[in-house]
Coordinates of C-alpha atoms and ligand atoms in Angstrom, one line a residue:
X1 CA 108.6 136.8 122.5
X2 CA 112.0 137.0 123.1
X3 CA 113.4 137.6 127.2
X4 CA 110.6 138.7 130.2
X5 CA 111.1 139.6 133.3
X6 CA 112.3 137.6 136.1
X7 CA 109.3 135.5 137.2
X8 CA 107.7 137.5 139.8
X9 CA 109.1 140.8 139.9
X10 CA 108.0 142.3 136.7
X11 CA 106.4 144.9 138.3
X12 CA 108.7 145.5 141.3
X13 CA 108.8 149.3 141.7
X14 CA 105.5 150.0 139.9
X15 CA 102.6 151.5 141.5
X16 CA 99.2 150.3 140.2
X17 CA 95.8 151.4 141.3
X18 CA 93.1 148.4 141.3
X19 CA 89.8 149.9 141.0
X20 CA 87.2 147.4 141.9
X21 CA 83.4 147.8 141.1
X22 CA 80.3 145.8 141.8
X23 CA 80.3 142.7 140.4
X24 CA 80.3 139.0 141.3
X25 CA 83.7 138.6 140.1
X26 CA 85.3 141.4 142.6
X27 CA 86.4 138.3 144.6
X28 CA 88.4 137.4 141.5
X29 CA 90.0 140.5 142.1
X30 CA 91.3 139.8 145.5
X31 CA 93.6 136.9 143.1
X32 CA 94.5 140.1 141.0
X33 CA 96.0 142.1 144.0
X34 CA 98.0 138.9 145.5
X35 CA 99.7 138.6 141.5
X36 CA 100.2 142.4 141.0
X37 CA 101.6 142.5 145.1
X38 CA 103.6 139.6 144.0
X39 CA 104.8 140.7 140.7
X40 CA 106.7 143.8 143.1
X41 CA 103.5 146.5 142.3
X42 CA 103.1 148.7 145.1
X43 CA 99.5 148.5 144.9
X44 CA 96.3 150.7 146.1
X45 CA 93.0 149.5 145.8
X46 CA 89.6 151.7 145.8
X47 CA 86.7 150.0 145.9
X48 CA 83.1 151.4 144.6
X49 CA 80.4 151.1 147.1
X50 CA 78.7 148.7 145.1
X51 CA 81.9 146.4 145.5
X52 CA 82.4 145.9 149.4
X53 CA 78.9 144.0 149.2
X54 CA 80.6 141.3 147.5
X55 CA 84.3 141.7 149.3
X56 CA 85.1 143.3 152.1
X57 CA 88.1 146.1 152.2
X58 CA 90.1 143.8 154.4
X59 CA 91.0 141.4 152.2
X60 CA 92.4 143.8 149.8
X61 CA 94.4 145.8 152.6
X62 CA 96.4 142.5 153.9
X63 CA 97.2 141.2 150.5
X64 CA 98.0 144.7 149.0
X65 CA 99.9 146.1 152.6
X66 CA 98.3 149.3 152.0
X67 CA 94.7 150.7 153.0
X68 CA 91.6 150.9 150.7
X69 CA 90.1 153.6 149.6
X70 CA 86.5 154.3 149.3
X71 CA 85.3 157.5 149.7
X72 CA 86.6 160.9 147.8
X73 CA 85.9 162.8 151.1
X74 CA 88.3 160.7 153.4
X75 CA 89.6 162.6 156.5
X76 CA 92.9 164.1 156.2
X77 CA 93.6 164.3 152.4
X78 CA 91.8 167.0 150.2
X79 CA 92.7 165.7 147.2
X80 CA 92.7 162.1 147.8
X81 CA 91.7 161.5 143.9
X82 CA 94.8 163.8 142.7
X83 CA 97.3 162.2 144.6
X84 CA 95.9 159.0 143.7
X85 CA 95.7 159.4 140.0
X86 CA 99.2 161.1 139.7
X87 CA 101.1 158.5 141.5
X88 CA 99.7 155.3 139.5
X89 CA 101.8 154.0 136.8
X90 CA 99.0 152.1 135.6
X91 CA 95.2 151.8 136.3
X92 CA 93.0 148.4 136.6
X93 CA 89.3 148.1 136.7
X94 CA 88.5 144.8 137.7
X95 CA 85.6 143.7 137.7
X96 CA 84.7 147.0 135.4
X97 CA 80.7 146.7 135.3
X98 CA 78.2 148.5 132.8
X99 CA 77.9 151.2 135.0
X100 CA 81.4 152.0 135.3
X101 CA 82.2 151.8 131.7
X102 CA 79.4 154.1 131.0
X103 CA 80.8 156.7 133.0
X104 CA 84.0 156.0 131.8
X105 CA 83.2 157.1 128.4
X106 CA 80.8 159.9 129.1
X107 CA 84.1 161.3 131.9
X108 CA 81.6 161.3 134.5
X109 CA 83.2 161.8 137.9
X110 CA 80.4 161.3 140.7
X111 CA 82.5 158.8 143.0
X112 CA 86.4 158.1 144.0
X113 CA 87.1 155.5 141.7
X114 CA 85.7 157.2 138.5
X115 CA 86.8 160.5 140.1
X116 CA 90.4 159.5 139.5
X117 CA 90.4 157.9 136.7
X118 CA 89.1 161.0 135.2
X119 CA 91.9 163.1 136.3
X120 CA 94.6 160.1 135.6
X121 CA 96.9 160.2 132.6
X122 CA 98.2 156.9 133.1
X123 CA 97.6 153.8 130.8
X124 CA 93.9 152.0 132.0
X125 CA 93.2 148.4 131.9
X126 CA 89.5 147.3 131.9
X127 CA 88.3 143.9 132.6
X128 CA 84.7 143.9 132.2
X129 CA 82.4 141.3 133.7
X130 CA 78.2 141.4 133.1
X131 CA 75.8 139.5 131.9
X132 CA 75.5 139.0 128.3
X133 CA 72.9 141.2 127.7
X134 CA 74.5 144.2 129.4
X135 CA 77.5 143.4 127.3
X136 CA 76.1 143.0 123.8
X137 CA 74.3 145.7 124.5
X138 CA 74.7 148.7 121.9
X139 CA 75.7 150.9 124.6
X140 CA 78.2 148.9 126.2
X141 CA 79.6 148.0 123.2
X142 CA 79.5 151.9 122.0
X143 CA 81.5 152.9 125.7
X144 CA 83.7 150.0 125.2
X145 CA 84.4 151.2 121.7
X146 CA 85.1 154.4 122.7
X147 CA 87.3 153.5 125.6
X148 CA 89.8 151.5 123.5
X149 CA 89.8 154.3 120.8
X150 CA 91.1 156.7 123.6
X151 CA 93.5 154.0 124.4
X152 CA 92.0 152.0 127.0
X153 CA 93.1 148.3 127.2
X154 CA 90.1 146.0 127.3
X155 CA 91.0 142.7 128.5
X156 CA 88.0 139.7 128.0
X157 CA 85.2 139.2 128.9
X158 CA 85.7 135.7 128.0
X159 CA 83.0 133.1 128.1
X160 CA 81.4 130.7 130.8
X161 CA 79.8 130.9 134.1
X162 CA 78.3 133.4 135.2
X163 CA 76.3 134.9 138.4
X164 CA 73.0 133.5 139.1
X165 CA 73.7 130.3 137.2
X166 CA 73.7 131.6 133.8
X167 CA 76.5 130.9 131.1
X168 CA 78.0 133.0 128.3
X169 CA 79.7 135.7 127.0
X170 CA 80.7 138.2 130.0
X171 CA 82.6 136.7 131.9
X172 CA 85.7 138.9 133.7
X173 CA 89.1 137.1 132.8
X174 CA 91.4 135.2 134.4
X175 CA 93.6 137.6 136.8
X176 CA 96.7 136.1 135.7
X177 CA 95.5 137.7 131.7
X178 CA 94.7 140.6 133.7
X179 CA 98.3 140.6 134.8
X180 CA 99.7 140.3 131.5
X181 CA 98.1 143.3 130.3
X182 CA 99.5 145.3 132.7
X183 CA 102.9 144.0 132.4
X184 CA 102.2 145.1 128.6
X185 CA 100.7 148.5 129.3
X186 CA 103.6 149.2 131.7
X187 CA 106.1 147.9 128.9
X188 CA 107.3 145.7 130.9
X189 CA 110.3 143.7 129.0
X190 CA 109.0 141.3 126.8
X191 CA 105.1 141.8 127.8
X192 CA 104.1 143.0 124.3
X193 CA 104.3 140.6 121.0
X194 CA 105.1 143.4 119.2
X195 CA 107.6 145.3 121.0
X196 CA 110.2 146.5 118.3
X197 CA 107.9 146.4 115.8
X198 CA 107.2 149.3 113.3
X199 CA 103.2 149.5 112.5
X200 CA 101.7 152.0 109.9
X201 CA 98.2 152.3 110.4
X202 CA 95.7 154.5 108.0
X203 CA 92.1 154.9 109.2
X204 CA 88.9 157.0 108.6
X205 CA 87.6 158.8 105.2
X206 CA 89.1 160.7 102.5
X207 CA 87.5 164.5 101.6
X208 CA 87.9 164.9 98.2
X209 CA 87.0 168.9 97.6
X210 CA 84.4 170.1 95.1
X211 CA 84.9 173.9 96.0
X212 CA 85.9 175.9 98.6
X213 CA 83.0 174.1 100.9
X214 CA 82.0 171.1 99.1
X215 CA 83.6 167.7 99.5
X216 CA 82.9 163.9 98.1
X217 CA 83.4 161.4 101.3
X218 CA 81.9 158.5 102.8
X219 CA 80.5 157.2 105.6
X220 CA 84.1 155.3 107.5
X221 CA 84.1 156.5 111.0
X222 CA 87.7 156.0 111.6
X223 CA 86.9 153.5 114.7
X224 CA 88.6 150.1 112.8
X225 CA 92.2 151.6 112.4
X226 CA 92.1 153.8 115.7
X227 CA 91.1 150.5 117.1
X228 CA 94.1 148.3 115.4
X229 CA 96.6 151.4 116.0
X230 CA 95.8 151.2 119.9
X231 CA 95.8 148.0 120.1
X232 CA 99.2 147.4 118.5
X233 CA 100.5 150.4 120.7
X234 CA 99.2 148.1 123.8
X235 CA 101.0 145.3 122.2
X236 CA 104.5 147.4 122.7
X237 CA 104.5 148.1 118.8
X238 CA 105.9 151.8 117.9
X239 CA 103.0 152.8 115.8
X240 CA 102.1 155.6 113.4
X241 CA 98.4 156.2 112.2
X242 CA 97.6 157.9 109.4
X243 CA 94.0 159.6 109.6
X244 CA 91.4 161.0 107.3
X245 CA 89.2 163.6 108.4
X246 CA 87.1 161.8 111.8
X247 CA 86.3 163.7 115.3
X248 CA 88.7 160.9 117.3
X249 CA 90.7 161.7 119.6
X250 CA 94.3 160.7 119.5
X251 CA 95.3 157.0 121.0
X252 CA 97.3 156.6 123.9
X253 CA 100.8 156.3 123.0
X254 CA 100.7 156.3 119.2
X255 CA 101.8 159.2 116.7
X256 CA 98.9 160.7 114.3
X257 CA 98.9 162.2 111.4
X258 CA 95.9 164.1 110.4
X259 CA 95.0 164.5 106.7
X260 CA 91.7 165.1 104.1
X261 CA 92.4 163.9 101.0
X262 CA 93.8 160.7 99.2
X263 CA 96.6 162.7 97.9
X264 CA 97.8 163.7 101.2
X265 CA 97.1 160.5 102.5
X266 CA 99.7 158.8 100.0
X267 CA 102.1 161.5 100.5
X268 CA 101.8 160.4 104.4
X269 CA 101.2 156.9 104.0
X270 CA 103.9 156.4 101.3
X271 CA 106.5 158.6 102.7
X272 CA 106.9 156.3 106.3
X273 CA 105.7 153.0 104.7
X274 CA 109.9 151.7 104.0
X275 CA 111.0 152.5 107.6
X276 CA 107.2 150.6 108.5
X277 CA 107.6 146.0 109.2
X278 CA 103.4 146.4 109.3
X279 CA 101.1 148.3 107.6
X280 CA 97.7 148.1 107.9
X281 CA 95.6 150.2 105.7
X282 CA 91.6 150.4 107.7
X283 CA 91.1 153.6 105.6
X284 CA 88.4 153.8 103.2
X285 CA 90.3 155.7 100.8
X286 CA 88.0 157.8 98.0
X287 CA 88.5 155.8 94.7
X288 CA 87.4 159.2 92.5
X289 CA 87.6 162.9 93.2
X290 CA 86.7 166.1 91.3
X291 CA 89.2 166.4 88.2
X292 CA 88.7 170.1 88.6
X293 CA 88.0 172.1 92.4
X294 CA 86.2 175.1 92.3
X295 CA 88.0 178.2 94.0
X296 CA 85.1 179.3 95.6
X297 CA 81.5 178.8 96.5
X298 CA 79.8 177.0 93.6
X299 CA 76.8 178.8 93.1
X300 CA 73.1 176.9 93.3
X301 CA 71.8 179.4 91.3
X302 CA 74.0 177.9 88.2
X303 CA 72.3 174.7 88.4
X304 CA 73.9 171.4 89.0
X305 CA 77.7 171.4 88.4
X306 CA 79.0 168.6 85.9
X307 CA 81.4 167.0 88.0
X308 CA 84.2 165.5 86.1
X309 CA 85.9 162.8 88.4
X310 CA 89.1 161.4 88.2
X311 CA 90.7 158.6 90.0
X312 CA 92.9 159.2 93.3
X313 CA 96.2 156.9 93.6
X314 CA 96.0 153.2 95.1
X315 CA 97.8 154.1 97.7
X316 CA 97.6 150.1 98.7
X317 CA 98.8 148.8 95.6
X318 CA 101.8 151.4 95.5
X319 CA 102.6 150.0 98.6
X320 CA 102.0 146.2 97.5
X321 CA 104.5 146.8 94.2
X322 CA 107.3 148.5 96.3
X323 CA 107.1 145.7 99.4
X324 CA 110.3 145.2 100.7
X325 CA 110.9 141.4 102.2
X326 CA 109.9 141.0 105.6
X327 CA 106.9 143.7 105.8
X328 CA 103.6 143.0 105.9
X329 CA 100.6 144.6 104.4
X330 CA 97.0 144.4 105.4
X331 CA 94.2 145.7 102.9
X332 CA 90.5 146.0 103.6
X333 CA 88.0 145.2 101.4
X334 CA 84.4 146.6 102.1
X335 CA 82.2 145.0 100.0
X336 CA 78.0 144.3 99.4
X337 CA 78.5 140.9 97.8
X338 CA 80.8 138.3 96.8
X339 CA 83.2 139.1 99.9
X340 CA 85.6 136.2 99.9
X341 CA 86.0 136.2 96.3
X342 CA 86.4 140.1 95.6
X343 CA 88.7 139.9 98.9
X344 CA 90.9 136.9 97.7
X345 CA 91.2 138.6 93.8
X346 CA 92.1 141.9 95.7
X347 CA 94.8 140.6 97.6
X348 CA 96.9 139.1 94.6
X349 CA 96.0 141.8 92.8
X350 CA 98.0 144.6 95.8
X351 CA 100.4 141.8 96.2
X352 CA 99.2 142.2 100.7
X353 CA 99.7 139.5 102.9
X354 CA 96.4 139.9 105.1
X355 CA 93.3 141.6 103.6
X356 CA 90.1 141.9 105.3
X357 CA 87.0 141.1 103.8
X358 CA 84.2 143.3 105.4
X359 CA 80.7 143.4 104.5
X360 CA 79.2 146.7 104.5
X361 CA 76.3 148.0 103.3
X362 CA 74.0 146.2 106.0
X363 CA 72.4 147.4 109.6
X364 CA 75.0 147.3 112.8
X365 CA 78.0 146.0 110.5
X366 CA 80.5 147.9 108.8
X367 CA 81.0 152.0 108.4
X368 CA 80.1 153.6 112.0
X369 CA 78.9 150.5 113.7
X370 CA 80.6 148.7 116.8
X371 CA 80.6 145.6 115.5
X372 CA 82.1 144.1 111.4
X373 CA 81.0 141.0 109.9
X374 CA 84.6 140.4 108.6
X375 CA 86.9 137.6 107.0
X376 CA 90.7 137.7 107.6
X377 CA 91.7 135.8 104.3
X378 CA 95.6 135.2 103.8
X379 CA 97.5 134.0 101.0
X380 CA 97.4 129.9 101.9
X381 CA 93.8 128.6 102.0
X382 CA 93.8 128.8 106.1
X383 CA 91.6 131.7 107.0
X384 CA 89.4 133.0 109.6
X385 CA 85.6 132.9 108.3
X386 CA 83.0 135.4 108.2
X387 CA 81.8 136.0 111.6
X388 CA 80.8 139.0 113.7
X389 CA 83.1 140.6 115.6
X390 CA 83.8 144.1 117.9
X391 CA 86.3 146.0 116.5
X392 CA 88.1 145.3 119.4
X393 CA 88.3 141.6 118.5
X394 CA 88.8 142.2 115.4
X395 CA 92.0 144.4 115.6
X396 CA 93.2 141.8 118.1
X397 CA 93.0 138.6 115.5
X398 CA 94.4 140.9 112.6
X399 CA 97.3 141.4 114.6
X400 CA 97.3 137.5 115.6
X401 CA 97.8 136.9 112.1
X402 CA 99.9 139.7 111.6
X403 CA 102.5 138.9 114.3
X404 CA 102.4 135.4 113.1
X405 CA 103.9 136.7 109.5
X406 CA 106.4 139.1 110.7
X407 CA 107.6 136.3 113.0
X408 CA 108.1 134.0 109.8
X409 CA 109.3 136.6 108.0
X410 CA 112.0 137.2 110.5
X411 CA 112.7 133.5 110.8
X412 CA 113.1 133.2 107.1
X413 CA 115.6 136.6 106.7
X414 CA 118.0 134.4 110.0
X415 CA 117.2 137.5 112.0
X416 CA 116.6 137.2 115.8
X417 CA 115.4 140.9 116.3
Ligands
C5P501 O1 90.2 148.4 95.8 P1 89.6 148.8 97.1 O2 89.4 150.3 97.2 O3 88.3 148.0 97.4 O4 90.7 148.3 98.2 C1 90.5 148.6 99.5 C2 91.9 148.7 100.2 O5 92.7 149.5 99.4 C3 91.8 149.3 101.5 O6 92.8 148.6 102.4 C4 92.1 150.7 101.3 O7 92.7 151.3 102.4 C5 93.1 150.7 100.1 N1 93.0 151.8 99.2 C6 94.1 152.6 98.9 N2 94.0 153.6 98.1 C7 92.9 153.9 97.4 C8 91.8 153.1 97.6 C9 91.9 152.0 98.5 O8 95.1 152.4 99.6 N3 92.9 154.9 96.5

């Protein structure tokens, strides 16, 4: 990370809204005002009700300099939320509970806090805090999911005390991490590891057509690459995703292509992949399509069509013959059985730097699910083993890795970009 901003003043002219909800760690976020006050944020706090029973409005008026806000239907301004959301640079939940998550993804408005942050266009940091249970929970993780797909920027929870003398995973994280990711959200010079940086991303399924209604497809939900694409957008990458056919919507700050099949996907893919320093490939790309499709309707009445398949290009391996020195390519390999093995032959095989190795086929892992029991294998023997992960996590330690190559890479060529 080449640079950064003058200690202290990264933010200076910067308005940030600190939304802070009910939560044992909302005195934490008392710290989190003083370091965005300090780092030159003009900053404005609302507090949910829930949060003044843990920390009073006071203390975040003196450190902030400005007033709190609580209520939508405070005297004077109509439109209190409006204002509010337009004039934030950048948005902070902290502590961001269950609840507010929840609503978060479902866009439900029924206080000031979620009431603006519904109308706001601005990037959003979230730094949940719960108990364990509320944060493996399916749901949580679902509304999390969803969040950072729509480009939110989920810092932590990290892991170790929390409230009523429990310990684990759920815990918010430190402000001064906090801090970072708004520096990075804001682009603030430096903040992101991969500022400069060119990242390709493909994600979702492949339609392969039949006839005029009829496709071949699987089950890849698109959340993995929509998840790495944010991600390295957060990270200060310029990134361009690729998708296959998945309801989505569009990541903050990153340019999508939308396509259906594999041919249209390599004619995307393979037409920005020389100008790209990353590309990871998350799509599940159909290996075989019809040889033949249909102009119209196949009829049922004809009896089962013979469907003669042919293989689609390996978009990957095109990529993986034509590397240039210096880029980096990630391949996925979903797999039932022998992961590390079919993983390790695959990357030789596509010549890729980084691949993968994904089990699928198994409940809550995998196509559609939150969560992937993956592998990151690389080409020494030093990997990361098969574990479960959120795709969150997961997107973040590929791109670990990822930066980690691009920065040798870079070191090797003498170049000091
Ligand atoms: O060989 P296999 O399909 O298992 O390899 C998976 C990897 O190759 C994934 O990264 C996928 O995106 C990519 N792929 C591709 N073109 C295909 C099939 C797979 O780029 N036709």
């Amino acid at each position: 990370m080449a640079g950064g901003p003058a200690p202290g003043r990264s933010l200076a002219g910067r308005r940030v809204l600190l939304g802070v909800t009910g939560g044992i760690a909302a005195y934490k976020a008392a710290s989190l005002a003083r370091l965005l006050s300090a780092a030159g944020a003009d900053v404005r706090v609302v507090m949910t009700p829930a949060a003044s029973r843990f920390v009073g409005p006071d203390t975040f008026a003196a450190l902030t300099r400005n007033p709190v806000h609580q209520d939508v239907f405070e005297a004077t301004d109509r439109v209190l939320h409006v204002r509010l959301a337009r004039e934030a640079d950048a948005a902070v939940v902290a502590p961001a509970t269950a609840n507010v998550l929840a609503k978060l993804a479902l866009g439900l408005a029924d206080d000031l806090l979620t009431s603006i942050l519904l109308e706001a266009r601005c990037p959003l940091v979230l730094a949940p805090a719960m108990h364990t249970g509320m944060w493996t929970h399916p749901s949580t993780q679902a509304n999390v999911a969803a969040l950072a797909a729509r480009g939110a920027i989920v810092v932590g929870p990290g892991e170790g005390p929390l409230a009523a003398g429990d310990e684990g995973v759920g815990r918010m994280a430190e402000p001064e991490e906090i801090l970072r990711a708004v520096e990075a959200a804001l682009g603030s010079p430096g903040a992101g590891d991969l500022a400069g940086v060119r990242v390709l991303v493909t994600a979702g399924p492949t339609h392969e057509p039949i006839d005029a209604v009829r496709f071949i497809g699987n089950r890849s939900s698109g959340k993995m690459g929509f998840t790495v694409a944010a991600e390295a957008a957060r990270r200060g990458a310029s990134v361009t995703l690729v998708s296959g056919p998945v309801p989505l919507p569009d990541p903050q700050g990153v340019a999508v292509v939308r396509v259906e099949t594999a041919a249209e996907m390599f004619e995307a893919v393979t037409a920005r992949a020389e100008a790209s320093d990353l590309v990871v490939m998350a799509a599940a790309v159909a290996d075989f399509r019809p040889g033949e499709v249909h102009p119209g309707k196949i009829k049922k009445g004809d009896g089962p069509p013979q469907l003669a398949l042919e293989p689609t290009p390996d978009i990957l391996s095109g990529l993986g013959a034509a590397k240039g020195s210096g880029q980096v390519l990630v391949g996925f390999a979903a797999e039932t059985e022998d992961l590390e093995a079919e993983a390790r032959r695959k990357l030789k095989a596509k010549n890729l730097d980084l691949i993968v190795a994904n089990e699928v086929g198994r409940p809550g892992t995998g196509f559609g699910a939150d969560t992937n029991r993956a592998a990151i294998v690389g080409r020494g023997e030093e990997g990361t083993p098969l574990r479960e992960w959120t795709k969150v996590e997961l997107a973040a330690a590929i791109l670990d890795r990822a930066a980690g190559l691009l920065a040798a890479a870079r070191a090797a060529a003498g170049s000091t970009v």
